[in-house]
Each structure stands twice: as C-alpha cells, then as structure tokens.
CSV table of C-alpha atoms in Angstrom, one decimal:
chain,number,residue,atom,x,y,z
A,1,MET,CA,-23.7,18.3,74.3
A,2,GLU,CA,-27.4,17.4,74.7
A,3,PRO,CA,-28.4,14.8,77.2
A,4,LEU,CA,-29.2,11.3,75.9
A,5,GLU,CA,-32.9,11.5,77.0
A,6,GLU,CA,-33.4,14.7,75.1
A,7,ARG,CA,-31.9,13.2,72.0
A,8,GLU,CA,-34.1,10.2,72.3
A,9,THR,CA,-37.1,12.5,72.5
A,10,GLN,CA,-36.0,14.4,69.4
A,11,VAL,CA,-35.4,11.2,67.5
A,12,ALA,CA,-38.9,9.9,68.4
A,13,ALA,CA,-40.5,13.1,67.3
A,14,TRP,CA,-38.6,13.1,64.0
A,15,LEU,CA,-39.5,9.5,63.3
A,16,LYS,CA,-43.2,10.2,64.0
A,17,LYS,CA,-43.0,13.2,61.6
A,18,ILE,CA,-41.3,11.0,58.9
A,19,PHE,CA,-43.6,8.0,59.1
A,20,GLY,CA,-46.8,9.9,59.9
A,21,ASP,CA,-49.7,7.6,60.4
A,22,HIS,CA,-47.6,4.5,59.5
A,23,PRO,CA,-46.1,2.5,62.4
A,24,ILE,CA,-42.5,3.2,63.2
A,25,PRO,CA,-40.2,0.2,62.6
A,26,GLN,CA,-38.9,-1.5,65.7
A,27,TYR,CA,-35.2,-0.8,66.5
A,28,GLU,CA,-32.9,-1.3,69.4
A,29,VAL,CA,-32.7,1.8,71.5
A,30,ASN,CA,-29.1,2.3,72.7
A,31,PRO,CA,-26.7,5.2,72.7
A,32,ARG,CA,-25.2,4.2,69.4
A,33,THR,CA,-28.5,4.0,67.4
A,34,THR,CA,-29.7,7.1,69.1
A,35,GLU,CA,-26.6,8.9,68.0
A,36,ILE,CA,-26.9,7.8,64.4
A,37,LEU,CA,-30.7,8.6,64.2
A,38,HIS,CA,-30.1,12.0,65.9
A,39,HIS,CA,-27.4,12.8,63.3
A,40,LEU,CA,-29.7,11.8,60.5
A,41,SER,CA,-32.5,13.9,61.9
A,42,GLU,CA,-30.2,17.0,62.1
A,43,ARG,CA,-29.1,16.5,58.5
A,44,ASN,CA,-32.7,16.1,57.4
A,45,ARG,CA,-33.6,19.3,59.3
A,46,VAL,CA,-30.8,21.2,57.5
A,47,ARG,CA,-31.9,19.7,54.1
A,48,ASP,CA,-35.6,20.7,54.8
A,49,ARG,CA,-34.5,24.2,55.7
A,50,ASP,CA,-32.4,24.5,52.5
A,51,VAL,CA,-35.3,23.1,50.4
A,52,TYR,CA,-37.7,25.6,52.0
A,53,LEU,CA,-35.4,28.5,51.2
A,54,VAL,CA,-35.0,27.3,47.6
A,55,VAL,CA,-38.8,27.0,47.3
A,56,GLU,CA,-39.4,30.4,48.8
A,57,ASP,CA,-36.8,31.9,46.4
A,58,LEU,CA,-38.4,30.2,43.4
A,59,LYS,CA,-41.9,31.5,44.6
A,60,GLN,CA,-40.5,35.0,44.8
A,61,LYS,CA,-38.9,34.8,41.4
A,62,ALA,CA,-42.1,33.4,39.9
A,63,SER,CA,-44.1,36.2,41.5
A,64,GLU,CA,-41.6,38.7,40.0
A,65,TYR,CA,-41.8,37.1,36.6
A,66,GLU,CA,-45.6,37.2,36.8
A,67,SER,CA,-45.6,40.8,37.8
A,68,GLU,CA,-43.2,41.6,34.9
A,69,ALA,CA,-45.2,39.7,32.4
A,70,LYS,CA,-48.4,41.5,33.6
A,71,TYR,CA,-46.6,44.8,33.3
A,72,LEU,CA,-45.4,44.0,29.7
A,73,GLN,CA,-48.8,42.7,28.8
A,74,ASP,CA,-50.5,45.9,30.1
A,75,LEU,CA,-47.9,47.9,28.3
A,76,LEU,CA,-48.5,46.1,25.1
A,77,MET,CA,-52.2,46.6,25.4
A,78,GLU,CA,-51.8,50.3,26.1
A,79,SER,CA,-49.4,50.9,23.2
A,80,VAL,CA,-50.8,48.8,20.4
A,81,ASN,CA,-54.0,47.4,21.9
A,82,PHE,CA,-52.5,43.9,21.5
A,83,SER,CA,-53.0,40.8,23.7
A,84,PRO,CA,-51.7,37.3,23.3
A,85,ALA,CA,-55.2,36.0,23.7
A,86,ASN,CA,-56.1,37.7,20.4
A,87,LEU,CA,-53.5,35.9,18.4
A,88,SER,CA,-54.4,33.3,15.8
A,89,SER,CA,-53.3,29.6,16.3
A,90,THR,CA,-50.3,30.3,13.9
A,91,GLY,CA,-49.4,33.4,15.8
A,92,SER,CA,-49.6,31.5,19.1
A,93,ARG,CA,-47.3,28.8,17.7
A,94,TYR,CA,-44.8,31.4,16.6
A,95,LEU,CA,-44.9,33.1,20.0
A,96,ASN,CA,-44.5,29.8,21.8
A,97,ALA,CA,-41.6,29.0,19.5
A,98,LEU,CA,-40.0,32.4,20.2
A,99,VAL,CA,-40.4,31.8,23.9
A,100,ASP,CA,-39.0,28.3,23.7
A,101,SER,CA,-36.0,29.5,21.7
A,102,SER,CA,-35.4,32.2,24.3
A,103,VAL,CA,-35.5,29.7,27.1
A,104,ALA,CA,-33.3,27.2,25.2
A,105,LEU,CA,-30.7,30.0,24.4
A,106,GLU,CA,-31.0,31.3,27.9
A,107,THR,CA,-31.5,34.9,26.7
A,108,LYS,CA,-32.8,37.6,29.1
A,109,ASP,CA,-35.5,38.6,26.6
A,110,THR,CA,-36.8,37.9,23.1
A,111,SER,CA,-35.2,40.9,21.4
A,112,LEU,CA,-33.0,40.5,18.3
A,113,ALA,CA,-30.1,42.0,20.3
A,114,SER,CA,-30.3,39.1,22.7
A,115,PHE,CA,-30.9,36.4,20.1
A,116,ILE,CA,-27.9,37.2,17.8
A,117,PRO,CA,-25.2,36.9,20.4
A,118,ALA,CA,-26.9,33.7,21.8
A,119,VAL,CA,-27.0,32.2,18.3
A,120,ASN,CA,-23.4,33.2,17.7
A,121,ASP,CA,-22.3,31.6,20.9
A,122,LEU,CA,-24.3,28.5,20.0
A,123,THR,CA,-22.6,28.4,16.6
A,124,SER,CA,-19.2,28.8,18.1
A,125,ASN,CA,-19.9,26.0,20.6
A,126,LEU,CA,-21.1,23.9,17.6
A,127,PHE,CA,-17.8,24.5,15.7
A,128,ARG,CA,-15.8,23.7,18.8
A,129,THR,CA,-17.7,20.6,19.4
A,130,LYS,CA,-17.3,19.5,15.8
A,131,SER,CA,-13.5,20.3,16.0
A,132,LYS,CA,-13.3,18.3,19.2
A,133,SER,CA,-15.3,15.5,17.6
A,134,GLU,CA,-12.8,15.4,14.7
A,135,GLU,CA,-9.9,15.3,17.1
A,136,ILE,CA,-11.5,12.5,19.0
A,137,LYS,CA,-12.2,10.7,15.7
A,138,ILE,CA,-8.5,11.0,14.6
A,139,GLU,CA,-7.4,9.9,18.0
A,140,LEU,CA,-9.7,6.9,17.8
A,141,GLU,CA,-8.4,6.0,14.4
A,142,LYS,CA,-4.8,6.1,15.8
A,143,LEU,CA,-5.8,4.0,18.7
A,144,GLU,CA,-7.5,1.5,16.4
A,145,LYS,CA,-4.3,1.3,14.3
A,146,ASN,CA,-2.2,0.9,17.4
A,147,LEU,CA,-4.6,-1.8,18.7
A,148,THR,CA,-4.5,-3.6,15.4
A,149,ALA,CA,-0.7,-3.5,15.3
A,150,THR,CA,-0.6,-4.7,19.0
A,151,LEU,CA,-2.9,-7.6,18.2
A,152,VAL,CA,-0.8,-8.6,15.2
A,153,LEU,CA,2.3,-8.3,17.4
A,154,GLU,CA,0.7,-10.4,20.1
A,155,LYS,CA,-0.3,-13.0,17.6
A,156,CYS,CA,3.3,-13.2,16.2
A,157,LEU,CA,4.6,-13.4,19.7
A,158,GLN,CA,2.2,-16.2,20.5
A,159,GLU,CA,3.4,-18.1,17.4
A,160,ASP,CA,7.0,-17.5,18.3
A,161,VAL,CA,6.3,-18.8,21.8
A,162,LYS,CA,4.7,-21.9,20.4
A,163,LYS,CA,7.7,-22.4,18.0
A,164,ALA,CA,10.1,-21.9,20.9
A,165,GLU,CA,8.2,-24.3,23.1
A,166,LEU,CA,8.3,-26.9,20.3
A,167,HIS,CA,12.0,-26.3,19.7
A,168,LEU,CA,12.6,-26.5,23.4
A,169,SER,CA,10.7,-29.8,23.7
A,170,ILE,CA,12.7,-31.2,20.8
A,171,GLU,CA,16.0,-30.1,22.3
A,172,ARG,CA,15.0,-31.4,25.7
A,173,ALA,CA,14.3,-34.8,24.1
A,174,LYS,CA,17.7,-34.7,22.4
A,175,VAL,CA,19.4,-33.8,25.7
A,176,ASP,CA,17.6,-36.6,27.4
A,177,ASN,CA,18.7,-39.0,24.7
A,178,ARG,CA,22.3,-37.8,24.9
A,179,ARG,CA,22.2,-38.2,28.7
A,180,GLN,CA,20.9,-41.7,28.3
A,181,ASN,CA,23.7,-42.5,25.8
A,182,MET,CA,26.3,-40.9,28.1
A,183,ASP,CA,25.0,-42.9,31.0
A,184,PHE,CA,25.2,-46.0,28.9
A,185,LEU,CA,28.7,-45.2,27.7
A,186,LYS,CA,29.8,-44.5,31.3
A,187,ALA,CA,28.4,-47.8,32.4
A,188,LYS,CA,30.1,-49.6,29.5
A,189,SER,CA,33.4,-47.8,30.2
A,190,GLU,CA,33.2,-48.9,33.8
A,191,GLU,CA,32.4,-52.4,32.7
A,192,PHE,CA,35.3,-52.4,30.3
A,193,ARG,CA,37.7,-50.9,32.9
A,194,PHE,CA,36.8,-53.6,35.4
A,195,GLY,CA,37.0,-56.3,32.7
A,196,ILE,CA,40.5,-55.1,31.7
A,197,LYS,CA,41.6,-54.9,35.3
A,198,ALA,CA,40.3,-58.4,35.9
A,199,ALA,CA,42.0,-59.7,32.7
A,200,GLU,CA,45.3,-58.1,33.8
A,201,GLU,CA,45.1,-59.6,37.2
A,202,GLN,CA,44.4,-63.0,35.7
A,203,LEU,CA,47.4,-62.7,33.3
A,204,SER,CA,49.6,-61.4,36.1
A,205,ALA,CA,48.6,-64.4,38.2
A,206,ARG,CA,49.6,-66.7,35.2
A,207,GLY,CA,53.1,-65.1,35.1
A,208,MET,CA,52.7,-62.7,32.2
A,209,ASP,CA,55.4,-60.1,31.9
A,210,ALA,CA,54.2,-56.7,33.1
A,211,SER,CA,55.8,-55.0,30.0
A,212,LEU,CA,53.1,-56.7,27.9
A,213,SER,CA,50.2,-55.1,29.7
A,214,HIS,CA,47.9,-52.7,27.9
A,215,GLN,CA,49.4,-49.6,29.5
A,216,SER,CA,52.9,-50.7,28.7
A,217,LEU,CA,52.1,-51.4,25.1
A,218,VAL,CA,50.5,-48.0,24.8
A,219,ALA,CA,53.6,-46.3,26.3
A,220,LEU,CA,55.9,-48.3,23.9
A,221,SER,CA,53.7,-47.3,20.9
A,222,GLU,CA,53.9,-43.6,21.9
A,223,LYS,CA,57.7,-43.9,22.3
A,224,LEU,CA,58.1,-45.6,18.9
A,225,ALA,CA,56.1,-42.8,17.3
A,226,ARG,CA,58.5,-40.2,18.9
A,227,LEU,CA,61.5,-42.1,17.6
A,228,LYS,CA,60.1,-42.3,14.1
A,229,GLN,CA,59.6,-38.5,14.2
A,230,GLN,CA,63.2,-38.1,15.3
A,231,THR,CA,64.5,-40.1,12.3
A,232,ILE,CA,62.7,-38.0,9.8
A,233,PRO,CA,65.1,-35.0,9.8
A,234,LEU,CA,68.1,-37.5,9.6
A,235,LYS,CA,66.6,-39.1,6.5
A,236,LYS,CA,66.0,-35.7,5.0
A,237,LYS,CA,69.6,-34.7,5.8
A,238,LEU,CA,70.9,-37.9,4.1
A,239,GLU,CA,68.7,-37.2,1.0
A,240,SER,CA,70.2,-33.7,0.8
A,241,TYR,CA,73.7,-35.2,0.7
A,242,LEU,CA,72.7,-37.6,-2.0
A,243,ASP,CA,71.6,-34.7,-4.2
A,244,LEU,CA,75.2,-33.1,-4.1
A,245,MET,CA,77.6,-33.1,-7.0
A,246,PRO,CA,79.9,-36.3,-6.9
A,247,ASN,CA,83.0,-35.7,-4.9
A,248,PRO,CA,84.1,-39.2,-4.2
A,249,SER,CA,86.2,-38.7,-1.1
A,250,LEU,CA,84.0,-36.1,0.6
A,251,ALA,CA,80.8,-37.9,-0.5
A,252,ARG,CA,82.0,-41.1,1.0
A,253,VAL,CA,82.8,-39.4,4.3
A,254,LYS,CA,79.4,-37.7,4.5
A,255,ILE,CA,77.6,-40.9,3.5
A,256,GLU,CA,79.5,-42.9,6.1
A,257,GLU,CA,78.6,-40.3,8.8
A,258,ALA,CA,74.9,-40.4,7.8
A,259,LYS,CA,74.9,-44.2,7.7
A,260,ARG,CA,76.4,-44.3,11.2
A,261,GLU,CA,73.8,-41.9,12.5
A,262,LEU,CA,71.0,-43.9,10.9
A,263,VAL,CA,72.4,-47.2,12.2
A,264,SER,CA,72.8,-45.6,15.6
A,265,SER,CA,69.1,-44.5,15.6
A,266,SER,CA,68.0,-47.9,14.3
A,267,CYS,CA,70.0,-49.7,17.0
A,268,ASN,CA,68.4,-47.5,19.7
A,269,LEU,CA,65.0,-48.3,18.2
A,270,PHE,CA,65.7,-52.1,18.2
A,271,ARG,CA,67.1,-51.9,21.8
A,272,PHE,CA,63.8,-50.2,22.8
A,273,PHE,CA,61.8,-53.2,21.5
C-alpha cells in the first residue's frame, strides 16, 4: 500500500492536470478525502487509458479504410478510367445514397450480393416487428376491456358499499330505538314491580288474606284452567252415552255414574274456590 504522502502528491498532480490554469477548489486534506480522491484519480487514469486505446484503434481503422478506399479508387481509375470527382450531381447523389444505404444496412460493401440479404433481414425484422406490434395491440385491447370491467365492478362495489352503509345506519337507528324502548320497559317493569310489592305490603298490613294476593290469584286461575281441561273428557264421555240406543236400566246406570263423576268434579272445583 502506497504511503499517505505519496498519495497526496499524486492527488495534487491529478487535480492540477484536471483544472489546468483554473484554481483548485479548497478541500479538507485528511486521510479520508485523500483516499477518495486517489480512488477517483485511479479510475480516471484507467478510463483515459481505455479512451486512448479506443481512439488509437479508430485511427488505425480509419487509416485502413482510407487505404482501402484509395486502392479501390486507383483500381477503378485503372480499369474504367472513372473517378467519383467526375460524376455529375445526380450521380454523386446516387453514390451518396448507395453509401448511406450500405451504412444503414451495415453491409460490408455495396455489392448486390450484400444488399439483398441485408434487405431480406430488414424485411424479416419489419414483419416480426409488425407481428409483435399486433400482439401488443391485442394485449392492450384485452387490458382495456379488463380495465373497463374492473372500473365498472369498482363502481358497483362502491354503490353497494354506500347502500350497505345506509342500511347499516338505518338498522343502527332501529337498534338504538329498540334499546331505548327496552330500557324504558325495564324501568317501567321495575316501577310496577316495586308498586305491586308496596301495594301488597300495604294490604298485608291492613289484614288482607294472603290468598287474595296477585300471585295466589294467578295460581288459582291456572289451577282452574287445568280442572276445566280435566272435565272435558268426562263431558265427552257423557255425550257418547247419551247417543246410545235406549236401554232404560243400563242407560240409567250409566247416566247415574256419569252424573256422579261430574258432580264429584264440580264439588272438587267448588272446594278449590
């Protein structure tokens, strides 16, 4: 690794070469900046070397092309005593067009054997480009259709979302109203329950029979309903006996039995009350 002082010297020489007669901008000299500038100088040196080699190669090719052109020109003069300088303006234009075509088609010369394959290749490339262009066009049309369908679907979804939000707000309002009604009914139920309890306590304090309370009356009503349900099959049974053919002795016996059952049920009912 080169010493720091040597790198600073190389950097200073490189900056002087870059800026020439112009003043070098001030910068802080430290190992970090020296390292960065030295790296840049090395890359610049490598790039200058590559550029020099490319320039020299181009110069050599240009010299070779000039030598070949001079040789062809001398050969043309010797064979047919023809020189491009002797061409008319129209001939010069044709010659320049031929040269430009050769350069555009990248042919090695201007012979027909070079032009035909180059034109064929160019035509093939043109057909491939057209085919690719058609494929891209078809793909773009598909994408446009898909995009249109997507936009329509998005619009429908937005409308559905708006409808859902509206329906949700309405349902939320209904739920809030029902909750308020439920709270009101709960409050009223508690109020009635406390009122009933207070009334029962007042009636009990005044000596009212406990059997006349609301709960007792409800229990008696339910028991009465059950007893009425129990008498229904007995009545039906009695009606079935009434529909039989007259047999005085047997009928009287059955009627008496049914009457006793009915009277027994009625007595139980009266005893209940």
